């Protein structure tokens, strides 16, 4: 039977294309229909509704933005839910709270379906190249059945145990990614405002021990003023919130993450929510220019006018 794929956004579309190009018999659906046209050209069947996709598929991969979007396509909370998931394996590849995933697994299993958590690490460029990293959790036999489907999309897949271990692993990875890229952007801002040659700055960074694929790509985007989205400010803030919630629930401190939370919220306030995460530069520039909150400024630094963000970090600065 065909494999279903729902959610053809910035990440989902290239992921589904890699599946189709690998010869996977694929049925796709997306709320915005024109996002499915490249999949049709690659040989996938485009379903007219989620119900049709579930009828045609044994395994359904979901690359959706959040819990409400997942609940909608699964018809969760309605009599149709059981018909959609019974006898099928649902693979949750997006990023939600671990608690949400645990509850979803329970509901799907109670309705006679199988469930695998399979969040991926990476942005649009590795998604296009089939170079994502998957983290898998669920019942061992179900995970083993799903693993071959991950191969065309991911160059590595790690089994993490039972749900929600994969999502907790993804949030751990995201914590490092968010703080690392934010540090790179602040470093770029520091070099730029001191009048340094930015080509030399990037060359020194790329030659040294801090260099990584992420720092190279993001550093070059900064130097080019290229804010075309790979991972948007809005998505990064959503992930930041999920990590912060999981930290608070476990009684953990997350001081660097909390500073990032404020900065990405300020970037959205400034109107850059749809840009790539390196657009957090705009919030740092605004702080330098004294137009946003001075709450997190070091002692002795000039204070600008108070700015009250709608996106307050849990636990403050």
Coordinates of C-alpha atoms in Angstrom, one line a residue:
X1 CA 0.0 0.0 0.0
X2 CA 1.0 3.6 -0.6
X3 CA 2.8 5.8 2.0
X4 CA 1.0 9.0 2.9
X5 CA 2.7 12.3 3.5
X6 CA 0.9 15.3 4.9
X7 CA 2.5 18.7 5.3
X8 CA 4.4 20.2 2.4
X9 CA 5.9 23.3 3.9
X10 CA 9.5 24.6 3.9
X11 CA 10.7 21.3 5.3
X12 CA 8.0 18.8 4.3
X13 CA 8.0 19.5 0.5
X14 CA 11.7 18.6 0.0
X15 CA 11.4 15.7 2.3
X16 CA 8.5 14.3 0.4
X17 CA 10.2 14.9 -2.9
X18 CA 13.2 12.8 -1.7
X19 CA 10.8 10.0 -0.9
X20 CA 9.1 10.2 -4.3
X21 CA 12.4 10.3 -6.1
X22 CA 13.6 7.2 -4.2
X23 CA 10.7 5.3 -5.7
X24 CA 8.4 5.3 -2.6
X25 CA 4.8 4.9 -3.7
X26 CA 3.6 8.2 -2.3
X27 CA 0.2 9.9 -1.6
X28 CA 0.4 13.5 -0.5
X29 CA -2.0 16.1 0.7
X30 CA -1.4 19.7 1.8
X31 CA -3.9 22.4 2.9
X32 CA -2.4 24.8 0.3
X33 CA -2.9 22.7 -2.8
X34 CA -0.3 24.2 -5.1
X35 CA 2.5 23.1 -2.7
X36 CA 1.6 19.5 -3.9
X37 CA 2.3 20.2 -7.6
X38 CA 6.1 19.4 -7.5
X39 CA 5.1 16.1 -5.9
X40 CA 2.6 15.3 -8.7
X41 CA 5.4 16.0 -11.2
X42 CA 7.7 13.6 -9.3
X43 CA 5.1 10.8 -9.6
X44 CA 3.2 11.1 -6.3
X45 CA -0.6 10.8 -6.2
X46 CA -2.2 14.0 -4.8
X47 CA -5.1 13.2 -2.6
X48 CA -8.1 15.5 -2.6
X49 CA -8.6 15.3 1.2
X50 CA -6.9 13.8 4.3
X51 CA -9.6 11.2 4.4
X52 CA -8.7 10.0 0.9
X53 CA -5.0 9.9 1.8
X54 CA -5.7 7.7 4.9
X55 CA -7.9 5.4 2.8
X56 CA -4.9 4.8 0.4
X57 CA -2.1 4.6 2.9
X58 CA -0.7 2.1 5.4
X59 CA 1.9 4.4 6.9
X60 CA 1.2 8.2 7.2
X61 CA 4.0 10.6 7.7
X62 CA 3.0 14.0 9.3
X63 CA 5.3 17.0 8.9
X64 CA 3.0 19.6 10.5
X65 CA 3.5 22.8 12.4
X66 CA 1.8 22.0 15.7
X67 CA -0.6 19.8 17.7
X68 CA -3.8 21.5 16.4
X69 CA -2.8 20.9 12.8
X70 CA -2.1 17.2 13.6
X71 CA -5.4 16.8 15.4
X72 CA -7.2 18.3 12.5
X73 CA -5.8 16.0 9.8
X74 CA -6.3 12.9 12.1
X75 CA -9.8 14.1 13.0
X76 CA -8.8 13.5 16.6
X77 CA -11.7 14.0 19.0
X78 CA -14.3 12.9 16.4
X79 CA -15.7 9.5 15.4
X80 CA -13.6 9.7 12.2
X81 CA -10.4 9.4 14.2
X82 CA -10.6 5.7 14.7
X83 CA -11.3 5.0 11.1
X84 CA -8.2 7.1 10.1
X85 CA -5.7 5.5 12.4
X86 CA -6.9 1.9 13.0
X87 CA -4.5 -0.5 11.3
X88 CA -2.1 2.2 10.2
X89 CA 1.2 3.6 11.5
X90 CA 1.2 7.3 12.2
X91 CA 4.7 8.9 12.1
X92 CA 5.0 12.3 13.8
X93 CA 8.0 14.1 12.2
X94 CA 7.4 17.7 13.4
X95 CA 8.2 19.3 16.7
X96 CA 5.6 19.5 19.5
X97 CA 5.8 19.2 23.2
X98 CA 6.7 15.8 24.6
X99 CA 3.5 15.7 26.6
X100 CA 1.4 16.2 23.5
X101 CA 3.2 13.3 21.7
X102 CA 2.7 11.0 24.7
X103 CA -1.0 11.7 24.7
X104 CA -1.2 11.2 20.9
X105 CA 0.5 7.9 21.1
X106 CA -2.0 6.7 23.7
X107 CA -5.0 7.7 21.7
X108 CA -3.7 6.1 18.5
X109 CA -2.8 2.9 20.2
X110 CA -6.2 2.8 21.9
X111 CA -7.8 3.1 18.4
X112 CA -5.8 0.2 17.0
X113 CA -3.0 2.1 15.3
X114 CA 0.8 2.3 15.6
X115 CA 2.8 5.4 16.4
X116 CA 6.4 6.5 15.9
X117 CA 8.0 9.8 16.9
X118 CA 10.5 10.8 14.2
X119 CA 11.4 14.5 14.6
X120 CA 14.3 15.6 12.4
X121 CA 17.2 18.0 12.9
X122 CA 18.1 20.3 10.1
X123 CA 16.7 23.1 8.0
X124 CA 15.6 23.5 4.4
X125 CA 19.0 23.0 2.8
X126 CA 19.8 19.6 4.4
X127 CA 16.1 18.7 3.8
X128 CA 16.6 19.3 0.1
X129 CA 19.9 17.3 0.1
X130 CA 18.4 14.3 2.1
X131 CA 20.9 15.1 4.9
X132 CA 18.6 15.5 7.8
X133 CA 19.1 13.6 11.1
X134 CA 16.1 11.6 12.5
X135 CA 15.4 10.7 16.1
X136 CA 13.1 7.7 16.4
X137 CA 11.0 6.6 19.4
X138 CA 8.2 4.1 19.9
X139 CA 7.6 0.4 20.1
X140 CA 10.7 -1.4 18.7
X141 CA 8.9 -3.4 16.0
X142 CA 7.0 -0.3 14.8
X143 CA 10.2 1.8 14.7
X144 CA 12.0 -0.9 12.8
X145 CA 9.2 -1.0 10.2
X146 CA 9.4 2.8 9.7
X147 CA 13.1 3.2 9.6
X148 CA 13.6 2.3 5.9
X149 CA 11.2 5.2 5.0
X150 CA 13.5 7.6 6.8
X151 CA 16.6 6.8 4.7
X152 CA 15.8 8.9 1.6
X153 CA 15.3 11.9 3.8
X154 CA 18.0 11.5 6.4
X155 CA 21.6 10.5 6.4
X156 CA 21.4 9.3 10.0
X157 CA 18.6 8.0 12.2
X158 CA 19.0 7.4 15.9
X159 CA 16.7 5.1 18.0
X160 CA 16.0 6.9 21.3
X161 CA 13.7 4.5 23.2
X162 CA 10.1 5.0 24.1
X163 CA 7.9 8.0 23.3
X164 CA 8.7 10.9 24.1
X165 CA 12.4 10.3 24.1
X166 CA 12.9 11.3 20.4
X167 CA 11.2 14.7 21.0
X168 CA 13.3 15.3 24.1
X169 CA 16.4 14.5 22.1
X170 CA 15.3 16.9 19.4
X171 CA 14.7 19.7 21.9
X172 CA 18.2 19.0 23.4
X173 CA 19.7 19.4 19.9
X174 CA 17.6 22.5 19.3
X175 CA 18.8 24.2 22.5
X176 CA 22.4 24.0 21.2
X177 CA 21.4 25.1 17.7
X178 CA 19.5 28.2 18.9
X179 CA 22.2 29.3 21.3
X180 CA 25.0 28.6 18.8
X181 CA 23.5 30.5 15.9
X182 CA 22.5 33.4 18.2
X183 CA 26.1 33.6 19.4
X184 CA 27.4 33.6 15.8
X185 CA 25.0 36.5 15.0
X186 CA 26.2 38.5 18.0
X187 CA 29.8 37.8 17.0
X188 CA 29.1 39.0 13.5
X189 CA 27.5 42.1 14.8
X190 CA 30.5 42.8 17.1
X191 CA 32.9 42.4 14.1
X192 CA 30.8 44.5 11.8
X193 CA 30.3 47.4 14.2
X194 CA 34.0 47.5 14.9
X195 CA 34.6 48.0 11.2
X196 CA 36.4 44.7 10.6
X197 CA 36.6 43.1 7.2
X198 CA 33.8 40.6 7.3
X199 CA 35.4 38.3 4.7
X200 CA 38.4 38.0 6.9
X201 CA 36.2 37.5 9.9
X202 CA 34.4 34.6 8.3
X203 CA 37.7 33.1 6.9
X204 CA 39.2 33.2 10.4
X205 CA 36.0 31.6 11.9
X206 CA 35.9 28.9 9.2
X207 CA 39.6 28.0 9.7
X208 CA 39.3 27.6 13.4
X209 CA 37.9 25.0 15.8
X210 CA 34.5 26.6 16.1
X211 CA 33.7 26.0 12.4
X212 CA 30.7 23.8 11.5
X213 CA 28.4 23.4 8.6
X214 CA 25.9 25.6 10.4
X215 CA 28.4 28.4 11.2
X216 CA 29.6 28.4 7.5
X217 CA 26.1 28.6 6.0
X218 CA 24.7 31.1 8.5
X219 CA 27.9 33.2 8.5
X220 CA 27.8 33.5 4.7
X221 CA 24.1 34.4 4.8
X222 CA 24.9 37.2 7.3
X223 CA 27.7 38.6 5.2
X224 CA 25.5 38.6 2.1
X225 CA 22.5 40.1 3.9
X226 CA 20.6 37.0 2.9
X227 CA 17.6 36.4 5.2
X228 CA 15.8 34.0 2.9
X229 CA 14.2 31.4 5.1
X230 CA 15.8 28.1 6.0
X231 CA 14.4 28.1 9.5
X232 CA 12.2 31.1 10.3
X233 CA 12.4 33.3 13.3
X234 CA 8.8 32.3 14.1
X235 CA 9.6 28.6 14.0
X236 CA 12.8 29.1 16.1
X237 CA 10.8 31.0 18.8
X238 CA 8.2 28.1 18.8
X239 CA 11.0 25.6 19.3
X240 CA 12.6 27.9 22.0
X241 CA 9.3 27.9 23.9
X242 CA 9.0 24.1 23.7
X243 CA 12.5 23.6 25.1
X244 CA 11.9 26.2 27.8
X245 CA 8.6 24.5 28.8
X246 CA 10.3 21.1 29.0
X247 CA 13.1 22.7 31.1
X248 CA 10.6 24.3 33.5
X249 CA 8.6 21.1 33.9
X250 CA 11.8 19.3 34.9
X251 CA 13.0 22.1 37.2
X252 CA 16.0 22.9 35.0
X253 CA 17.7 26.3 34.5
X254 CA 18.1 27.4 30.9
X255 CA 19.8 30.9 31.2
X256 CA 21.2 31.1 27.6
X257 CA 17.9 29.9 26.1
X258 CA 16.0 32.5 28.1
X259 CA 18.1 35.3 26.6
X260 CA 17.5 33.9 23.1
X261 CA 13.8 33.7 23.8
X262 CA 13.7 37.5 24.4
X263 CA 15.8 38.2 21.3
X264 CA 13.7 36.1 18.9
X265 CA 10.5 37.6 20.4
X266 CA 11.9 41.1 19.8
X267 CA 12.8 40.2 16.2
X268 CA 9.1 39.2 15.6
X269 CA 8.0 42.5 17.2
X270 CA 10.3 44.3 14.7
X271 CA 8.5 42.5 11.8
X272 CA 11.0 39.9 10.8
X273 CA 9.1 36.7 11.9
X274 CA 9.1 35.2 8.4
X275 CA 12.8 35.7 7.8
X276 CA 15.6 33.2 8.5
X277 CA 16.8 32.8 12.1
X278 CA 19.9 35.0 11.3
X279 CA 17.5 37.9 11.2
X280 CA 17.8 37.9 15.0
X281 CA 20.6 40.3 14.0
X282 CA 17.8 43.0 13.8
X283 CA 17.0 42.6 17.5
X284 CA 20.7 42.9 18.4
X285 CA 21.1 45.9 16.2
X286 CA 18.0 47.5 17.8
X287 CA 19.4 46.9 21.3
X288 CA 22.7 48.6 20.2
X289 CA 20.7 51.5 18.9
X290 CA 18.8 51.8 22.2
X291 CA 15.3 51.1 20.8
X292 CA 14.4 47.9 22.8
X293 CA 14.4 46.7 26.4
X294 CA 17.4 47.4 28.5
X295 CA 16.4 44.7 31.0
X296 CA 19.1 42.3 29.9
X297 CA 21.8 44.9 29.4
X298 CA 25.1 44.4 31.3
X299 CA 25.6 46.8 34.2
X300 CA 27.0 50.2 33.1
X301 CA 25.7 49.9 29.5
X302 CA 23.6 52.8 28.3
X303 CA 19.9 52.1 28.7
X304 CA 17.4 52.7 25.9
X305 CA 13.7 53.3 26.3
X306 CA 11.7 50.4 27.8
X307 CA 10.2 48.0 25.2
X308 CA 7.6 45.6 26.4
X309 CA 7.6 42.4 24.2
X310 CA 4.6 40.1 23.9
X311 CA 7.1 37.2 23.9
X312 CA 8.5 37.3 27.5
X313 CA 11.0 34.6 28.3
X314 CA 10.1 32.1 31.0
X315 CA 12.1 33.0 34.0
X316 CA 13.2 36.4 32.7
X317 CA 16.8 37.1 31.6

